[in-house]
């Protein structure tokens, strides 16, 4: 036996949209920001070689990517949520500069220049296969369920 729904109507769709927007805002503000903090602070990144950081610490592998924290803070401090009509966007801009005045997030992320190994802290949000199995995805689904049931 099966059932097919051929029509329907949302009553008060604005309320549904408000709940989904609130779930997204809460998820990005808390869960995604916590995720990024952990990506920078956890000793989880494989690294070929040894580095003496500007903070004086000698690191090998696995390592974190915090060092003096400038790269992390540039993303944290740039976090914003914007809504334009029905579109809502959360954004982070890791625009910290290295000692030569150049932005270095891309070099750390991709393992370029003097960065021997990639530390791709944003990939989970850019690749569906990574996102679908991630804790960030589970947290989003939980936030949506909570918003719709509340």
PDB file of C-alpha atoms in Angstrom:
ATOM      1  CA  UNK A   1       0.000   0.000   0.000  1.00  0.00           C
ATOM      2  CA  UNK A   2       1.286   3.496  -0.739  1.00  0.00           C
ATOM      3  CA  UNK A   3       0.054   7.029  -0.465  1.00  0.00           C
ATOM      4  CA  UNK A   4       0.662   9.955  -2.786  1.00  0.00           C
ATOM      5  CA  UNK A   5       0.101  13.564  -1.825  1.00  0.00           C
ATOM      6  CA  UNK A   6      -0.894  15.603  -4.854  1.00  0.00           C
ATOM      7  CA  UNK A   7      -1.413  18.973  -3.279  1.00  0.00           C
ATOM      8  CA  UNK A   8      -1.077  20.930  -0.139  1.00  0.00           C
ATOM      9  CA  UNK A   9      -0.810  24.337   1.337  1.00  0.00           C
ATOM     10  CA  UNK A  10       1.397  25.899   3.975  1.00  0.00           C
ATOM     11  CA  UNK A  11      -0.453  27.883   6.563  1.00  0.00           C
ATOM     12  CA  UNK A  12       1.607  30.851   7.708  1.00  0.00           C
ATOM     13  CA  UNK A  13       4.788  30.022   5.717  1.00  0.00           C
ATOM     14  CA  UNK A  14       6.511  33.116   7.145  1.00  0.00           C
ATOM     15  CA  UNK A  15       6.515  31.473  10.571  1.00  0.00           C
ATOM     16  CA  UNK A  16       8.162  28.361   9.132  1.00  0.00           C
ATOM     17  CA  UNK A  17      10.757  30.519   7.395  1.00  0.00           C
ATOM     18  CA  UNK A  18      11.463  32.441  10.623  1.00  0.00           C
ATOM     19  CA  UNK A  19      12.037  29.175  12.477  1.00  0.00           C
ATOM     20  CA  UNK A  20      14.449  27.932   9.807  1.00  0.00           C
ATOM     21  CA  UNK A  21      16.335  31.235   9.788  1.00  0.00           C
ATOM     22  CA  UNK A  22      16.630  31.117  13.582  1.00  0.00           C
ATOM     23  CA  UNK A  23      17.912  27.518  13.415  1.00  0.00           C
ATOM     24  CA  UNK A  24      20.537  28.542  10.828  1.00  0.00           C
ATOM     25  CA  UNK A  25      21.613  31.585  12.842  1.00  0.00           C
ATOM     26  CA  UNK A  26      21.953  29.529  16.028  1.00  0.00           C
ATOM     27  CA  UNK A  27      23.852  26.787  14.207  1.00  0.00           C
ATOM     28  CA  UNK A  28      26.377  29.160  12.640  1.00  0.00           C
ATOM     29  CA  UNK A  29      26.808  31.324  15.740  1.00  0.00           C
ATOM     30  CA  UNK A  30      27.420  28.409  18.084  1.00  0.00           C
ATOM     31  CA  UNK A  31      28.057  25.102  16.324  1.00  0.00           C
ATOM     32  CA  UNK A  32      30.034  26.295  13.296  1.00  0.00           C
ATOM     33  CA  UNK A  33      32.068  28.831  15.261  1.00  0.00           C
ATOM     34  CA  UNK A  34      32.864  26.099  17.814  1.00  0.00           C
ATOM     35  CA  UNK A  35      33.829  23.784  14.943  1.00  0.00           C
ATOM     36  CA  UNK A  36      36.261  26.371  13.554  1.00  0.00           C
ATOM     37  CA  UNK A  37      37.723  27.025  17.026  1.00  0.00           C
ATOM     38  CA  UNK A  38      38.394  23.304  17.401  1.00  0.00           C
ATOM     39  CA  UNK A  39      40.016  23.126  13.942  1.00  0.00           C
ATOM     40  CA  UNK A  40      42.540  25.733  15.024  1.00  0.00           C
ATOM     41  CA  UNK A  41      43.179  24.568  18.595  1.00  0.00           C
ATOM     42  CA  UNK A  42      43.207  20.756  18.366  1.00  0.00           C
ATOM     43  CA  UNK A  43      46.473  18.948  17.687  1.00  0.00           C
ATOM     44  CA  UNK A  44      45.009  17.091  14.726  1.00  0.00           C
ATOM     45  CA  UNK A  45      46.843  18.175  11.595  1.00  0.00           C
ATOM     46  CA  UNK A  46      49.547  15.929  10.131  1.00  0.00           C
ATOM     47  CA  UNK A  47      52.640  17.935   9.257  1.00  0.00           C
ATOM     48  CA  UNK A  48      55.877  16.929   7.550  1.00  0.00           C
ATOM     49  CA  UNK A  49      58.749  18.394   9.479  1.00  0.00           C
ATOM     50  CA  UNK A  50      59.342  20.500  12.534  1.00  0.00           C
ATOM     51  CA  UNK A  51      58.582  24.188  12.977  1.00  0.00           C
ATOM     52  CA  UNK A  52      59.631  26.728  15.559  1.00  0.00           C
ATOM     53  CA  UNK A  53      56.661  29.063  15.787  1.00  0.00           C
ATOM     54  CA  UNK A  54      56.678  32.771  16.464  1.00  0.00           C
ATOM     55  CA  UNK A  55      55.294  31.985  19.928  1.00  0.00           C
ATOM     56  CA  UNK A  56      58.504  29.995  20.603  1.00  0.00           C
ATOM     57  CA  UNK A  57      56.838  26.586  20.549  1.00  0.00           C
ATOM     58  CA  UNK A  58      58.476  23.797  18.553  1.00  0.00           C
ATOM     59  CA  UNK A  59      55.841  21.662  16.842  1.00  0.00           C
ATOM     60  CA  UNK A  60      55.881  18.487  14.797  1.00  0.00           C
ATOM     61  CA  UNK A  61      52.943  16.238  13.944  1.00  0.00           C
ATOM     62  CA  UNK A  62      50.113  16.207  14.704  1.00  0.00           C
ATOM     63  CA  UNK A  63      49.831  19.900  15.351  1.00  0.00           C
ATOM     64  CA  UNK A  64      47.287  22.674  15.670  1.00  0.00           C
ATOM     65  CA  UNK A  65      47.215  25.799  13.511  1.00  0.00           C
ATOM     66  CA  UNK A  66      46.786  28.405  16.229  1.00  0.00           C
ATOM     67  CA  UNK A  67      50.359  29.731  16.792  1.00  0.00           C
ATOM     68  CA  UNK A  68      49.803  33.393  17.827  1.00  0.00           C
ATOM     69  CA  UNK A  69      46.099  33.133  16.997  1.00  0.00           C
ATOM     70  CA  UNK A  70      46.002  35.884  14.382  1.00  0.00           C
ATOM     71  CA  UNK A  71      44.618  33.654  11.626  1.00  0.00           C
ATOM     72  CA  UNK A  72      41.949  32.207  13.926  1.00  0.00           C
ATOM     73  CA  UNK A  73      40.943  35.646  15.251  1.00  0.00           C
ATOM     74  CA  UNK A  74      40.648  37.091  11.741  1.00  0.00           C
ATOM     75  CA  UNK A  75      37.945  34.517  10.970  1.00  0.00           C
ATOM     76  CA  UNK A  76      36.244  34.768  14.351  1.00  0.00           C
ATOM     77  CA  UNK A  77      36.176  38.563  14.271  1.00  0.00           C
ATOM     78  CA  UNK A  78      34.887  38.722  10.693  1.00  0.00           C
ATOM     79  CA  UNK A  79      31.960  36.345  11.325  1.00  0.00           C
ATOM     80  CA  UNK A  80      28.710  37.820  10.074  1.00  0.00           C
ATOM     81  CA  UNK A  81      25.210  36.733   9.168  1.00  0.00           C
ATOM     82  CA  UNK A  82      23.338  38.588   6.453  1.00  0.00           C
ATOM     83  CA  UNK A  83      19.827  38.108   5.169  1.00  0.00           C
ATOM     84  CA  UNK A  84      18.685  39.433   1.815  1.00  0.00           C
ATOM     85  CA  UNK A  85      15.096  38.526   1.131  1.00  0.00           C
ATOM     86  CA  UNK A  86      14.839  34.783   1.616  1.00  0.00           C
ATOM     87  CA  UNK A  87      18.586  34.202   1.332  1.00  0.00           C
ATOM     88  CA  UNK A  88      20.615  33.998   4.520  1.00  0.00           C
ATOM     89  CA  UNK A  89      24.395  33.752   4.529  1.00  0.00           C
ATOM     90  CA  UNK A  90      27.012  33.247   7.196  1.00  0.00           C
ATOM     91  CA  UNK A  91      30.559  34.233   6.327  1.00  0.00           C
ATOM     92  CA  UNK A  92      34.060  34.223   7.754  1.00  0.00           C
ATOM     93  CA  UNK A  93      37.054  35.967   6.218  1.00  0.00           C
ATOM     94  CA  UNK A  94      40.447  34.680   7.324  1.00  0.00           C
ATOM     95  CA  UNK A  95      42.379  37.725   6.180  1.00  0.00           C
ATOM     96  CA  UNK A  96      45.268  37.753   8.682  1.00  0.00           C
ATOM     97  CA  UNK A  97      48.564  38.974   7.250  1.00  0.00           C
ATOM     98  CA  UNK A  98      51.968  37.355   7.610  1.00  0.00           C
ATOM     99  CA  UNK A  99      55.148  39.263   8.475  1.00  0.00           C
ATOM    100  CA  UNK A 100      55.495  40.393   4.841  1.00  0.00           C
ATOM    101  CA  UNK A 101      51.995  41.894   4.897  1.00  0.00           C
ATOM    102  CA  UNK A 102      50.378  39.226   2.726  1.00  0.00           C
ATOM    103  CA  UNK A 103      47.296  37.211   3.550  1.00  0.00           C
ATOM    104  CA  UNK A 104      48.281  33.679   4.430  1.00  0.00           C
ATOM    105  CA  UNK A 105      45.082  31.703   5.058  1.00  0.00           C
ATOM    106  CA  UNK A 106      45.142  30.142   1.588  1.00  0.00           C
ATOM    107  CA  UNK A 107      48.767  29.014   2.036  1.00  0.00           C
ATOM    108  CA  UNK A 108      47.998  27.325   5.363  1.00  0.00           C
ATOM    109  CA  UNK A 109      44.749  25.820   4.051  1.00  0.00           C
ATOM    110  CA  UNK A 110      46.330  24.382   0.906  1.00  0.00           C
ATOM    111  CA  UNK A 111      49.837  23.634   2.233  1.00  0.00           C
ATOM    112  CA  UNK A 112      51.567  26.083  -0.098  1.00  0.00           C
ATOM    113  CA  UNK A 113      54.698  28.205   0.256  1.00  0.00           C
ATOM    114  CA  UNK A 114      56.476  27.449   3.526  1.00  0.00           C
ATOM    115  CA  UNK A 115      53.452  25.485   4.790  1.00  0.00           C
ATOM    116  CA  UNK A 116      54.456  21.902   4.172  1.00  0.00           C
ATOM    117  CA  UNK A 117      51.063  20.249   4.705  1.00  0.00           C
ATOM    118  CA  UNK A 118      47.498  21.416   4.007  1.00  0.00           C
ATOM    119  CA  UNK A 119      45.254  22.112   6.976  1.00  0.00           C
ATOM    120  CA  UNK A 120      41.890  22.401   5.292  1.00  0.00           C
ATOM    121  CA  UNK A 121      39.682  23.610   8.118  1.00  0.00           C
ATOM    122  CA  UNK A 122      36.837  24.751   5.810  1.00  0.00           C
ATOM    123  CA  UNK A 123      36.516  21.696   3.550  1.00  0.00           C
ATOM    124  CA  UNK A 124      33.690  20.129   5.559  1.00  0.00           C
ATOM    125  CA  UNK A 125      31.474  23.069   4.498  1.00  0.00           C
ATOM    126  CA  UNK A 126      32.580  23.020   0.874  1.00  0.00           C
ATOM    127  CA  UNK A 127      32.325  19.315   0.050  1.00  0.00           C
ATOM    128  CA  UNK A 128      28.956  17.584   0.310  1.00  0.00           C
ATOM    129  CA  UNK A 129      30.421  14.157   1.024  1.00  0.00           C
ATOM    130  CA  UNK A 130      32.386  15.523   3.988  1.00  0.00           C
ATOM    131  CA  UNK A 131      29.499  17.637   5.266  1.00  0.00           C
ATOM    132  CA  UNK A 132      26.864  14.902   5.093  1.00  0.00           C
ATOM    133  CA  UNK A 133      28.745  12.654   7.511  1.00  0.00           C
ATOM    134  CA  UNK A 134      30.024  15.412   9.783  1.00  0.00           C
ATOM    135  CA  UNK A 135      29.081  16.484  13.284  1.00  0.00           C
ATOM    136  CA  UNK A 136      28.347  19.930  11.809  1.00  0.00           C
ATOM    137  CA  UNK A 137      25.637  18.384   9.620  1.00  0.00           C
ATOM    138  CA  UNK A 138      24.181  16.506  12.583  1.00  0.00           C
ATOM    139  CA  UNK A 139      24.149  19.733  14.608  1.00  0.00           C
ATOM    140  CA  UNK A 140      22.300  21.569  11.814  1.00  0.00           C
ATOM    141  CA  UNK A 141      19.662  18.849  11.582  1.00  0.00           C
ATOM    142  CA  UNK A 142      19.258  18.976  15.355  1.00  0.00           C
ATOM    143  CA  UNK A 143      18.864  22.773  15.315  1.00  0.00           C
ATOM    144  CA  UNK A 144      16.208  22.522  12.589  1.00  0.00           C
ATOM    145  CA  UNK A 145      14.294  19.788  14.434  1.00  0.00           C
ATOM    146  CA  UNK A 146      14.385  21.829  17.642  1.00  0.00           C
ATOM    147  CA  UNK A 147      13.211  24.974  15.841  1.00  0.00           C
ATOM    148  CA  UNK A 148      10.338  23.207  14.097  1.00  0.00           C
ATOM    149  CA  UNK A 149       9.180  21.393  17.227  1.00  0.00           C
ATOM    150  CA  UNK A 150       9.422  24.460  19.477  1.00  0.00           C
TER     151      UNK A 150
END
